[in-house]
Amino acid sequence: MNQSVVQLRGITKTYHIGRDITVNALRAVDLDVGAGEFVAIMGPSGSGKSTLMNVLGCLDVADGGTYLLAGENVGKLSDDKLAGIRNKHVGFVFQTYNLLSRLNAIENVELPLIYGGDRHARRQRALAALEQVGLGDRIHHRPSELSGGQQQRVAIARALLNDPSMILADEPTGNLDSRSSAEILAIFQRLNEAGKTVVMVTHEPDVAAHCKRIVRMRDGLVARDELVPHPRRAEDEIAAGIGAAE
Amino acid sequence: MKLYDSFRSALQSLVVNKLRSALTMLGVIIGVAAVIAMVSVGNGASASVQATILNLGSNLVTVQPQFGNDQGLKGAGAQAQNLTLDDMRSIQNQLGDGIAAAEAEQGTGRWQVTAAGQNWNTQVTGVTEDYPIVRDWKLDSGEFFTTSDLNVNAQVAILGTTTAQNLFGDADAVGQTIQLRQVFGGDRGGGRARILNFRVVGVLTTKGSTFGFSRDDQIVVPLTTAQHVLTGRLNIVNSIVIKATSSDTMDATTSDVNNILLQRHNISDPASADFTVTNQNDTLAALSSVTGTFTLLLGAIGGISLLVGGIGIMNIMLVSVNERTREIGIRKAVGARRGDILTQFLIEAVALTGLGGVLGILLGWAITEVVHRIPQAASLPLLITSGTVIIAVGVSVAIGVVFGLYPAMRAARLHPIEALRYE
């Protein structure tokens, strides 16, 4: 682990539901993610992993503590500043893909560049990203014309476009069959081997087993943080026909 | 975010919801078309009234006797005096080159006219020699009578084209003789008929009608002839009409005429003048304020439909923002700022209203063309001015901004997490 991408210190987040009920979603979370790591965040419902994911992705700000993202303190930034940070540093991959249905694949991939970054060669870069996830031949297809796995690959291409500091994936395989899941995980592993930092929220141990490190959340705290000695290789599983068997 | 991208995504979403966009736009189209059509009808009516007034001659200052309600009370004191030919001559002499021309008129009523076996009934008016200049009315053939004709009460006549046509058909009227007759006494056959011969010396050009009365069906004769031969009402004229040199000098001419007549009639208090001086500019101003109000009213009716169209835009934009909450969340997640979202939805609203505005102008234009085909309105010059078009487009774009702003702000303020969770 060299230079730190994410550095959380004493992060707290409290929600108020109605007038009386307060939920301490995060209670003093400390977490470091170094460049080039592949981390899974696990935990049961209500453990705070979604809140942590929102804070990590700068979709939400913590109530207390400090958060350095790529060395920048993003704790108390305005909405528009946070939008800029998301654009530059975070590539999101969601469980439900979250593609714009009326745009085709390449237009979806181009989206982050509309809002920031280098506008030149937008099309070429989007094309390169799509080729990287193996969809170079589907660039003019609408999301509705693509399978779930293909849609998720478009979403990954979109996440890659601005060359973010971190790819943040929220249950990326949650809606996919095991064959497609394995393909998506293979892409993440390939990207990680090429040096990308990947943080993935999941509740499936099988999926988490592909990561290099697993952080387990419980009751708003990091309960366990351990390295995976021998991460499973998605490529090997595809070769062995795991997906095909199901 | 580049404006180009905003435009592209705005247009894309309009194209995706074709029917909805078209129906929403219809409100604006109808509103703009209504404004255009209504205002052009209003402008047309106003121009038509203006043209009618100017048809009587331009830059005119008219003097008429004042028939005040209090006239009877003046009793033996200062008796109201008639306007006379001398009043007119005096104005002519005193103002000289300060005015373009002046003339005096006396109506003599309707006469039965016969010529070449044809019978016609028409209006006969006594006028003075500068009548053609004052009224901007040339002769088609022949010559107008002169001061020497006035001096000798010559029985010469100038015919309007309709009158000439009815009496002489296509034949040349100039040089022919017409007979004016008036029957006295009530009893049929028992009355005495006066028959007066007049020589036709000229025919006026066609002028058209004023407020529905044909000006081409009349006969004009020398004022003195009218006074001495036709009516016997000597030393009285119904009106004196002065043509000012230009529209700018009309006010000065009006006050000059007023002063000359006050002096001639020995009236010290202008309020008790026994005549009124009417400035054509004032008449035009009064009429154009009436037609202006009319146009404004019509425009307001159109404006209300435009407002309703605008509310339709707001409604559909709110639906659209609601429907696309998730899209807004996605855009925010990949880095869209509030301003980016605001611009996108605002441009969408403005594109709807702007396009609606352009189509509305075309529809409005089509409506005026159709109105033009209606015979009763054919004479109405329907004016679509560039001003109307610019205002219509400007207003429809402004409506897009005004009614699109609130939905766009709602979109921009959405929290990315909540927007992404929205199902």
XYZ file of C-alpha atoms in Angstrom:
669
model
C 0.000 0.000 0.000
C 1.534 3.204 -1.048
C -0.217 6.541 -1.333
C -3.666 6.644 0.268
C -6.744 7.252 -1.885
C -9.285 7.226 0.922
C -8.591 8.263 4.487
C -11.552 8.297 6.887
C -11.059 9.382 10.479
C -13.850 9.260 13.035
C -16.605 9.555 10.455
C -20.100 9.822 11.958
C -23.477 10.099 10.297
C -26.815 10.314 12.057
C -30.249 10.197 10.430
C -33.416 11.473 11.972
C -36.525 9.554 11.140
C -39.572 11.460 12.177
C -39.215 13.536 15.328
C -37.999 11.073 17.894
C -36.055 8.326 16.207
C -32.401 8.899 15.447
C -30.306 6.334 13.644
C -26.572 6.382 14.145
C -25.715 4.978 10.731
C -21.980 5.545 11.146
C -20.275 5.802 14.487
C -16.646 6.846 14.279
C -15.491 4.950 11.208
C -11.763 4.898 10.470
C -10.785 3.481 7.116
C -7.829 3.756 4.743
C -7.847 2.579 1.158
C -4.564 2.734 -0.672
C -4.048 3.193 -4.382
C -4.399 -0.063 -6.279
C -6.446 -1.845 -3.631
C -9.531 -3.978 -4.313
C -11.695 -3.747 -1.213
C -15.049 -5.328 -0.474
C -17.272 -3.686 2.111
C -19.640 -6.226 3.648
C -22.218 -6.213 6.333
C -25.854 -7.009 7.036
C -28.675 -4.573 6.336
C -28.517 -1.646 8.686
C -24.824 -2.093 9.334
C -24.102 1.288 7.740
C -22.436 0.049 4.578
C -24.755 1.989 2.281
C -24.206 5.166 4.252
C -20.473 4.568 4.150
C -20.684 4.050 0.410
C -22.577 7.350 -0.011
C -19.999 9.189 2.056
C -17.129 7.564 0.164
C -18.737 8.550 -3.148
C -19.288 12.135 -1.980
C -23.008 11.735 -2.584
C -23.479 12.634 1.051
C -21.368 14.411 3.644
C -20.539 13.051 7.070
C -21.716 14.827 10.211
C -18.351 14.488 11.908
C -14.812 13.313 11.278
C -12.529 14.005 8.347
C -12.485 12.490 4.906
C -9.515 12.929 2.637
C -10.142 11.744 -0.910
C -6.951 11.655 -2.963
C -5.462 14.031 -0.427
C -8.337 16.515 -0.663
C -10.514 17.263 2.358
C -14.056 16.790 1.099
C -15.739 16.979 4.476
C -17.394 20.349 4.216
C -17.706 21.132 0.537
C -20.720 22.675 -1.141
C -23.025 20.606 -3.343
C -21.459 21.924 -6.520
C -17.905 21.307 -5.265
C -18.894 17.751 -4.347
C -20.313 17.318 -7.864
C -16.917 18.329 -9.214
C -15.164 15.840 -6.892
C -17.501 13.038 -7.979
C -16.841 13.889 -11.573
C -13.093 13.850 -11.167
C -12.360 11.228 -8.499
C -15.217 8.727 -8.301
C -16.522 6.279 -10.881
C -19.849 4.820 -9.806
C -21.165 1.385 -10.698
C -24.656 0.698 -9.353
C -26.642 -2.464 -8.802
C -29.355 -1.263 -11.187
C -26.800 0.001 -13.753
C -28.416 3.470 -13.806
C -27.956 4.119 -17.495
C -30.050 6.760 -19.251
C -32.505 4.749 -21.296
C -32.844 7.256 -24.122
C -29.115 7.491 -24.758
C -27.186 4.778 -26.557
C -24.188 3.034 -25.042
C -21.542 5.491 -26.162
C -23.609 8.520 -25.194
C -24.079 7.032 -21.737
C -20.360 6.492 -21.432
C -19.635 10.065 -22.513
C -21.870 11.505 -19.800
C -19.163 12.330 -17.198
C -17.196 14.274 -19.798
C -20.179 16.531 -20.439
C -19.886 17.777 -16.882
C -16.172 18.182 -16.588
C -12.723 17.029 -17.524
C -11.135 17.118 -20.907
C -13.809 17.667 -23.520
C -11.554 16.894 -26.441
C -11.650 13.498 -28.007
C -14.733 12.667 -25.983
C -15.968 10.153 -28.492
C -12.615 8.398 -28.867
C -12.180 8.061 -25.133
C -15.701 6.729 -24.706
C -15.022 4.258 -27.496
C -11.758 3.175 -25.871
C -13.535 2.655 -22.544
C -16.222 0.552 -24.197
C -13.575 -1.525 -25.925
C -11.875 -2.036 -22.599
C -15.030 -3.716 -21.257
C -15.508 -5.686 -24.467
C -18.436 -3.732 -25.900
C -16.700 -2.058 -28.822
C -19.293 -3.572 -31.164
C -22.367 -2.378 -29.259
C -21.763 1.336 -29.057
C -25.019 2.395 -30.729
C -27.270 0.069 -28.775
C -29.734 1.474 -26.301
C -29.685 0.028 -22.761
C -32.976 -1.758 -23.536
C -31.211 -3.604 -26.364
C -28.461 -4.893 -24.074
C -28.412 -7.722 -21.531
C -27.966 -6.958 -17.846
C -24.313 -7.914 -17.960
C -23.746 -5.740 -21.009
C -25.523 -2.797 -19.362
C -23.308 -3.182 -16.320
C -20.269 -3.172 -18.575
C -21.464 0.095 -20.135
C -21.784 1.461 -16.598
C -18.199 0.370 -15.851
C -16.991 2.065 -19.030
C -18.777 5.210 -17.890
C -17.117 4.938 -14.469
C -13.711 4.648 -16.133
C -14.045 7.608 -18.428
C -12.653 10.409 -16.298
C -9.856 8.172 -15.026
C -11.131 8.468 -11.435
C -9.088 7.881 -8.281
C -11.493 5.154 -7.255
C -14.205 2.971 -8.740
C -17.064 2.658 -6.283
C -19.334 -0.290 -6.999
C -22.577 -0.804 -5.077
C -23.677 -4.456 -5.367
C -22.578 -4.504 -8.994
C -23.528 -8.152 -9.468
C -26.730 -8.031 -7.433
C -29.006 -8.185 -10.467
C -26.920 -10.541 -12.577
C -26.781 -14.280 -13.135
C -23.583 -15.992 -12.031
C -22.064 -16.121 -15.506
C -22.519 -12.343 -16.007
C -21.422 -11.753 -12.418
C -18.218 -13.597 -13.081
C -17.637 -11.517 -16.205
C -18.166 -8.279 -14.306
C -15.859 -9.418 -11.499
C -13.280 -10.404 -14.104
C -13.386 -6.893 -15.499
C -12.920 -5.401 -12.037
C -9.998 -7.728 -11.384
C -8.436 -6.827 -14.695
C -8.846 -3.121 -13.993
C -7.414 -3.579 -10.532
C -4.419 -5.414 -11.918
C -3.909 -2.446 -14.238
C -3.673 -0.259 -11.124
C -7.240 0.930 -10.550
C -8.501 1.270 -6.997
C -11.839 -0.539 -6.620
C -14.160 -0.391 -3.621
C -17.143 -2.717 -3.840
C -20.099 -2.958 -1.490
C -21.624 -6.426 -1.423
C -23.417 -8.781 0.907
C -22.446 -11.939 -0.981
C -19.397 -13.721 0.433
C -18.826 -15.396 -2.956
C -18.430 -12.022 -4.583
C -16.337 -10.566 -1.773
C -13.989 -13.529 -2.101
C -12.750 -12.051 -5.373
C -11.402 -8.981 -3.605
C -8.018 -8.575 -1.995
C -9.374 -7.201 1.250
C -12.714 -7.381 3.082
C -13.999 -4.730 5.462
C -16.962 -5.913 7.553
C -19.360 -3.343 8.980
C -21.601 -3.875 11.984
C -23.756 -1.319 13.794
C -22.058 1.649 12.178
C -18.530 0.543 12.933
C -15.816 -1.364 11.132
C -16.079 -4.742 12.840
C -13.357 -6.612 10.965
C -10.816 -5.622 8.368
C -8.852 -8.458 6.839
C -6.835 -9.296 3.777
C -7.934 -12.162 1.530
C -4.957 -14.493 1.210
C -5.934 -15.995 -2.137
C -8.637 -14.056 -3.941
C -10.700 -16.157 -6.339
C -10.050 -15.478 -9.986
C -13.164 -14.777 -11.986
C -11.424 -15.577 -15.266
C -10.641 -19.088 -14.077
C -14.254 -19.600 -13.011
C -15.515 -18.540 -16.419
C -13.056 -20.937 -18.024
C -14.285 -23.700 -15.720
C -17.833 -23.012 -16.865
C -19.341 -21.975 -13.554
C -21.862 -19.673 -15.121
C -22.773 -22.176 -17.788
C -23.543 -24.801 -15.171
C -26.318 -22.724 -13.632
C -21.388 21.905 -19.301
C -21.486 23.281 -22.773
C -24.666 24.941 -23.986
C -24.517 22.658 -26.993
C -24.835 19.591 -24.764
C -27.716 21.182 -22.883
C -29.479 21.831 -26.165
C -28.840 18.338 -27.380
C -30.191 16.634 -24.302
C -33.140 19.015 -24.142
C -34.079 18.307 -27.748
C -33.554 14.580 -27.254
C -36.011 14.464 -24.406
C -38.531 16.513 -26.389
C -38.204 14.128 -29.311
C -38.622 11.096 -27.056
C -41.958 12.433 -25.777
C -43.199 13.604 -29.162
C -46.919 13.618 -28.480
C -46.560 15.200 -25.093
C -44.225 17.879 -26.407
C -46.575 18.604 -29.293
C -49.621 18.916 -27.051
C -47.781 21.122 -24.596
C -46.522 23.256 -27.415
C -50.053 23.542 -28.752
C -50.958 25.754 -25.822
C -48.189 28.169 -26.707
C -48.892 27.868 -30.433
C -52.537 28.810 -29.934
C -51.607 31.607 -27.557
C -49.059 33.154 -29.886
C -51.304 32.678 -32.902
C -54.136 34.367 -31.023
C -51.934 37.315 -30.107
C -50.643 37.651 -33.659
C -54.048 37.337 -35.296
C -55.830 39.569 -32.808
C -53.216 42.276 -32.830
C -52.985 42.244 -36.610
C -56.761 42.622 -36.870
C -56.527 45.472 -34.367
C -53.676 47.113 -36.230
C -55.534 46.629 -39.473
C -58.658 48.287 -38.102
C -56.601 51.152 -36.784
C -54.790 51.618 -40.082
C -58.073 51.472 -41.931
C -59.596 54.175 -39.722
C -56.499 56.294 -40.163
C -56.610 55.876 -43.932
C -60.278 56.835 -43.934
C -59.574 60.044 -42.069
C -56.656 60.931 -44.303
C -58.824 60.168 -47.318
C -60.689 63.377 -46.500
C -57.464 65.261 -47.161
C -54.367 65.540 -45.051
C -53.226 68.143 -42.526
C -56.699 69.617 -42.290
C -57.918 72.184 -39.796
C -61.699 72.436 -39.894
C -63.801 75.316 -38.610
C -67.466 74.736 -37.927
C -70.130 76.914 -36.341
C -70.638 76.193 -32.670
C -74.156 75.131 -31.882
C -73.929 75.460 -28.147
C -76.778 74.483 -25.849
C -76.682 77.913 -24.311
C -77.235 79.682 -27.584
C -80.789 80.551 -26.752
C -79.691 82.209 -23.550
C -77.477 84.645 -25.354
C -80.599 86.457 -26.277
C -80.253 89.966 -27.512
C -76.632 90.207 -26.535
C -73.857 88.872 -28.666
C -75.778 86.965 -31.280
C -73.876 83.966 -32.534
C -72.514 84.840 -35.925
C -72.387 82.597 -38.915
C -69.201 81.563 -40.567
C -68.947 83.335 -43.867
C -67.032 83.246 -47.081
C -65.368 86.460 -45.898
C -64.067 84.621 -42.829
C -62.400 82.151 -45.162
C -61.000 84.879 -47.428
C -59.683 86.689 -44.401
C -57.908 83.562 -43.203
C -56.464 83.100 -46.683
C -55.239 86.695 -46.789
C -53.819 86.853 -43.289
C -52.068 83.499 -43.263
C -50.928 83.679 -46.885
C -48.090 81.218 -47.431
C -48.411 80.005 -43.844
C -51.062 77.571 -45.040
C -51.275 75.376 -48.096
C -54.859 76.258 -49.022
C -58.304 76.952 -47.628
C -61.841 76.455 -48.779
C -65.381 76.986 -47.544
C -68.368 74.699 -48.050
C -72.111 74.853 -47.923
C -74.253 71.759 -48.225
C -77.407 72.205 -50.282
C -79.042 68.865 -49.638
C -80.102 66.265 -52.148
C -81.301 67.136 -55.593
C -82.949 65.261 -58.386
C -80.590 65.396 -61.338
C -81.461 64.660 -64.921
C -79.245 64.526 -67.954
C -79.383 62.720 -71.253
C -82.665 61.147 -70.204
C -81.162 59.668 -67.033
C -82.424 60.437 -63.566
C -80.335 60.421 -60.430
C -80.614 61.711 -56.910
C -77.502 63.000 -55.215
C -75.866 65.378 -52.814
C -74.906 68.842 -54.072
C -72.315 70.878 -52.192
C -71.073 74.411 -52.767
C -67.309 74.741 -52.433
C -64.600 77.231 -53.286
C -61.849 77.066 -55.871
C -59.144 75.444 -53.702
C -61.304 72.415 -52.900
C -59.127 70.013 -54.993
C -55.944 71.141 -53.188
C -57.448 71.017 -49.713
C -59.024 67.616 -50.277
C -56.080 66.146 -52.199
C -58.545 65.341 -54.932
C -57.629 65.633 -58.577
C -59.898 65.798 -61.570
C -60.242 62.896 -63.918
C -61.225 65.169 -66.775
C -62.133 68.802 -67.337
C -61.084 71.643 -65.075
C -62.144 72.821 -61.662
C -64.030 76.116 -61.527
C -62.144 79.263 -60.632
C -62.657 82.424 -58.574
C -64.201 84.117 -61.606
C -66.865 81.409 -61.667
C -67.471 82.142 -57.993
C -67.716 85.866 -58.705
C -70.472 85.428 -61.237
C -72.324 82.607 -59.493
C -71.656 80.493 -62.551
C -73.909 77.486 -62.915
C -71.134 74.998 -63.453
C -70.761 71.614 -61.805
C -68.109 69.035 -61.047
C -69.336 65.442 -60.846
C -68.139 62.540 -58.755
C -67.346 59.432 -60.810
C -70.390 57.476 -59.607
C -72.684 60.373 -60.436
C -71.090 60.855 -63.844
C -71.383 57.133 -64.541
C -75.051 57.079 -63.622
C -75.932 60.106 -65.660
C -73.771 59.694 -68.727
C -72.570 56.106 -68.669
C -69.204 55.803 -70.318
C -69.699 58.960 -72.384
C -67.685 62.075 -71.594
C -69.614 64.212 -69.111
C -67.550 67.349 -69.537
C -69.392 69.971 -71.550
C -72.784 68.327 -71.026
C -75.643 70.011 -69.290
C -77.415 68.651 -66.235
C -80.630 69.791 -64.668
C -81.096 70.071 -60.932
C -84.655 70.082 -59.760
C -86.277 70.451 -56.415
C -89.995 70.128 -55.803
C -91.682 72.637 -53.480
C -95.021 72.139 -51.818
C -96.274 68.777 -50.629
C -99.019 67.844 -53.046
C -98.162 65.548 -55.802
C -98.372 67.452 -59.047
C -99.504 70.544 -57.232
C -96.021 71.700 -56.202
C -93.854 74.051 -58.147
C -90.696 72.592 -59.554
C -87.519 74.606 -59.930
C -85.331 73.461 -62.723
C -81.769 74.749 -62.915
C -79.340 74.051 -65.693
C -75.700 73.444 -64.861
C -72.845 72.860 -67.244
C -70.516 70.031 -66.313
C -66.933 71.298 -66.345
C -65.125 68.418 -64.703
C -65.252 64.927 -63.236
C -63.393 64.018 -60.061
C -61.178 60.947 -59.707
C -62.485 57.942 -57.804
C -62.008 58.322 -54.061
C -63.878 55.456 -52.474
C -66.032 55.722 -49.416
C -65.655 57.203 -45.964
C -67.371 55.388 -43.092
C -69.630 53.654 -45.574
C -70.659 56.748 -47.559
C -69.512 56.911 -51.118
C -67.642 60.116 -51.779
C -67.845 59.539 -55.485
C -71.589 60.102 -55.603
C -71.830 63.881 -55.339
C -71.869 67.096 -57.279
C -69.850 70.152 -56.308
C -70.733 73.615 -57.510
C -69.283 77.084 -56.766
C -70.121 78.165 -53.214
C -71.664 81.443 -54.333
C -73.866 79.632 -56.824
C -75.013 77.312 -54.042
C -75.788 80.282 -51.825
C -77.548 82.463 -54.382
C -79.107 79.986 -56.743
C -79.666 76.748 -54.841
C -80.301 77.555 -51.195
C -80.756 81.281 -50.879
C -78.862 81.128 -47.596
C -76.511 83.948 -48.379
C -73.507 84.840 -46.327
C -73.260 81.511 -44.560
C -70.988 78.505 -44.901
C -71.203 75.186 -43.057
C -67.496 74.764 -42.706
C -64.169 76.286 -43.512
C -61.396 73.804 -44.169
C -57.769 74.895 -44.032
C -54.923 72.724 -45.201
C -51.764 73.341 -43.183
C -48.391 73.201 -44.885
C -47.414 70.104 -42.923
C -48.430 67.994 -39.967
C -45.941 69.951 -37.810
C -47.514 73.331 -38.473
C -51.046 72.182 -37.768
C -51.055 73.312 -34.155
C -49.799 76.770 -35.128
C -52.334 77.010 -37.933
C -55.096 75.951 -35.554
C -54.327 78.753 -33.136
C -53.846 81.306 -35.946
C -57.246 80.462 -37.392
C -58.772 80.639 -33.950
C -57.297 84.102 -33.317
C -58.366 85.502 -36.687
C -61.941 84.336 -36.239
C -62.162 85.517 -32.605
C -61.051 88.898 -33.778
C -63.415 88.994 -36.733
C -66.348 87.913 -34.590
C -65.387 90.347 -31.812
C -65.166 87.655 -29.158
C -62.820 88.319 -26.271
C -63.384 85.099 -24.325
C -62.281 82.076 -26.351
C -64.576 79.913 -24.221
C -67.636 81.574 -25.696
C -66.498 81.298 -29.303
C -69.294 80.702 -31.778
C -67.197 78.302 -33.809
C -64.991 75.308 -33.196
C -61.649 74.639 -34.774
C -60.859 70.964 -35.137
C -57.375 69.789 -35.807
C -57.208 66.601 -37.869
C -54.261 65.458 -35.782
C -56.473 65.582 -32.712
C -59.114 63.540 -34.483
C -56.493 61.045 -35.550
C -55.070 60.915 -32.045
C -58.483 60.381 -30.521
C -59.307 57.663 -33.017
C -55.964 55.969 -32.677
C -56.353 55.939 -28.912
C -59.686 54.197 -29.449
C -58.244 51.713 -31.913
C -55.188 51.352 -29.683
C -57.415 50.328 -26.789
C -59.194 47.966 -29.135
C -55.887 46.433 -30.218
C -54.763 46.175 -26.596
C -57.978 44.426 -25.677
C -57.589 41.927 -28.505
C -53.959 41.435 -27.559
C -54.965 40.841 -23.952
C -57.377 38.103 -25.019
C -54.522 36.483 -26.915
C -52.260 37.082 -23.940
C -54.578 35.141 -21.659
C -54.404 32.102 -23.912
C -50.630 32.512 -23.924
C -50.671 32.535 -20.132
C -52.743 29.367 -20.092
C -50.227 27.843 -22.486
C -47.449 28.846 -20.104
C -49.160 27.149 -17.195
C -49.404 24.043 -19.372
C -45.645 24.225 -19.876
C -45.057 24.462 -16.144
C -47.367 21.539 -15.515
C -45.676 19.288 -18.020
C -42.212 20.332 -16.875
C -43.094 19.383 -13.296
C -44.288 16.001 -14.528
C -41.123 15.648 -16.552
C -38.872 16.492 -13.609
C -40.742 14.001 -11.467
C -40.509 11.316 -14.101
C -36.827 11.880 -14.604
C -35.811 12.090 -10.969
C -33.603 9.057 -11.452
C -31.970 10.578 -14.509
C -31.245 13.693 -12.471
C -29.712 11.483 -9.781
C -27.515 9.735 -12.348
C -26.402 13.009 -13.862
C -25.592 14.376 -10.428
C -23.678 11.211 -9.507
C -21.418 11.605 -12.543
C -20.753 15.230 -11.709
C -23.622 17.468 -12.860
C -23.800 20.649 -10.834
C -27.045 22.383 -9.884
C -26.539 24.882 -12.670
C -26.137 22.081 -15.219
C -29.455 20.514 -14.263
C -31.146 23.907 -14.081
C -29.900 24.842 -17.546
C -30.972 21.530 -19.007
C -34.573 21.793 -17.844
C -34.785 25.498 -18.539
C -33.590 24.994 -22.086
C -36.133 22.247 -22.478
C -38.924 24.595 -21.429
C -37.611 27.420 -23.582
C -37.207 25.096 -26.563
C -40.860 24.100 -26.156
C -42.106 27.665 -25.952
C -39.676 29.063 -28.510
C -40.621 26.457 -31.087
C -44.251 26.922 -30.102
C -43.789 30.649 -30.633
C -42.427 30.209 -34.147
C -45.197 27.774 -35.093
C -47.699 30.116 -33.468
C -46.547 32.968 -35.681
C -47.042 30.790 -38.737
C -50.515 29.805 -37.535
C -51.341 33.420 -36.704
C -50.220 34.460 -40.138
C -52.351 31.709 -41.670
C -55.339 32.936 -39.669
C -54.924 36.501 -40.895
C -54.677 35.178 -44.444
C -57.953 33.309 -43.958
C -59.590 36.374 -42.404
C -58.442 38.302 -45.438
C -60.410 35.915 -47.645
C -63.637 36.823 -45.835
C -65.322 39.454 -48.044
C -66.403 41.689 -45.140
C -62.846 41.919 -43.881
C -61.132 42.088 -47.247
C -60.749 45.850 -47.080
C -59.131 45.602 -43.646
C -55.372 45.802 -44.069
C -54.135 43.066 -41.710
C -50.758 44.050 -40.482
C -48.322 41.561 -39.014
C -45.544 43.906 -38.073
C -42.024 42.767 -37.281
C -42.663 44.273 -33.855
C -45.558 41.922 -33.260
C -43.454 38.947 -34.321
C -40.498 39.930 -32.150
C -42.745 40.519 -29.164
C -44.545 37.212 -29.715
C -41.293 35.238 -29.872
C -39.804 37.211 -27.000
C -42.859 36.683 -24.849
C -43.018 32.974 -25.589
C -39.338 32.532 -24.731
C -39.895 34.574 -21.587
C -42.837 32.348 -20.718
C -40.554 29.351 -21.114
C -38.106 30.889 -18.659
C -40.756 32.020 -16.178
C -42.785 28.830 -16.163
C -39.790 26.556 -16.641
C -37.763 28.073 -13.832
C -39.657 26.594 -10.915
C -39.630 23.005 -12.240
C -35.974 23.395 -13.226
C -35.099 24.652 -9.761
C -36.888 21.710 -8.224
C -34.833 19.415 -10.410
C -31.594 21.192 -9.550
C -32.227 21.035 -5.815
C -32.825 17.282 -5.719
C -30.442 15.421 -3.468
C -28.432 12.914 -5.501
C -29.027 9.989 -3.112
C -32.773 10.508 -2.950
C -32.906 11.033 -6.681
C -31.007 7.790 -7.301
C -33.268 5.853 -4.931
C -36.409 7.170 -6.627
C -38.391 4.422 -8.288
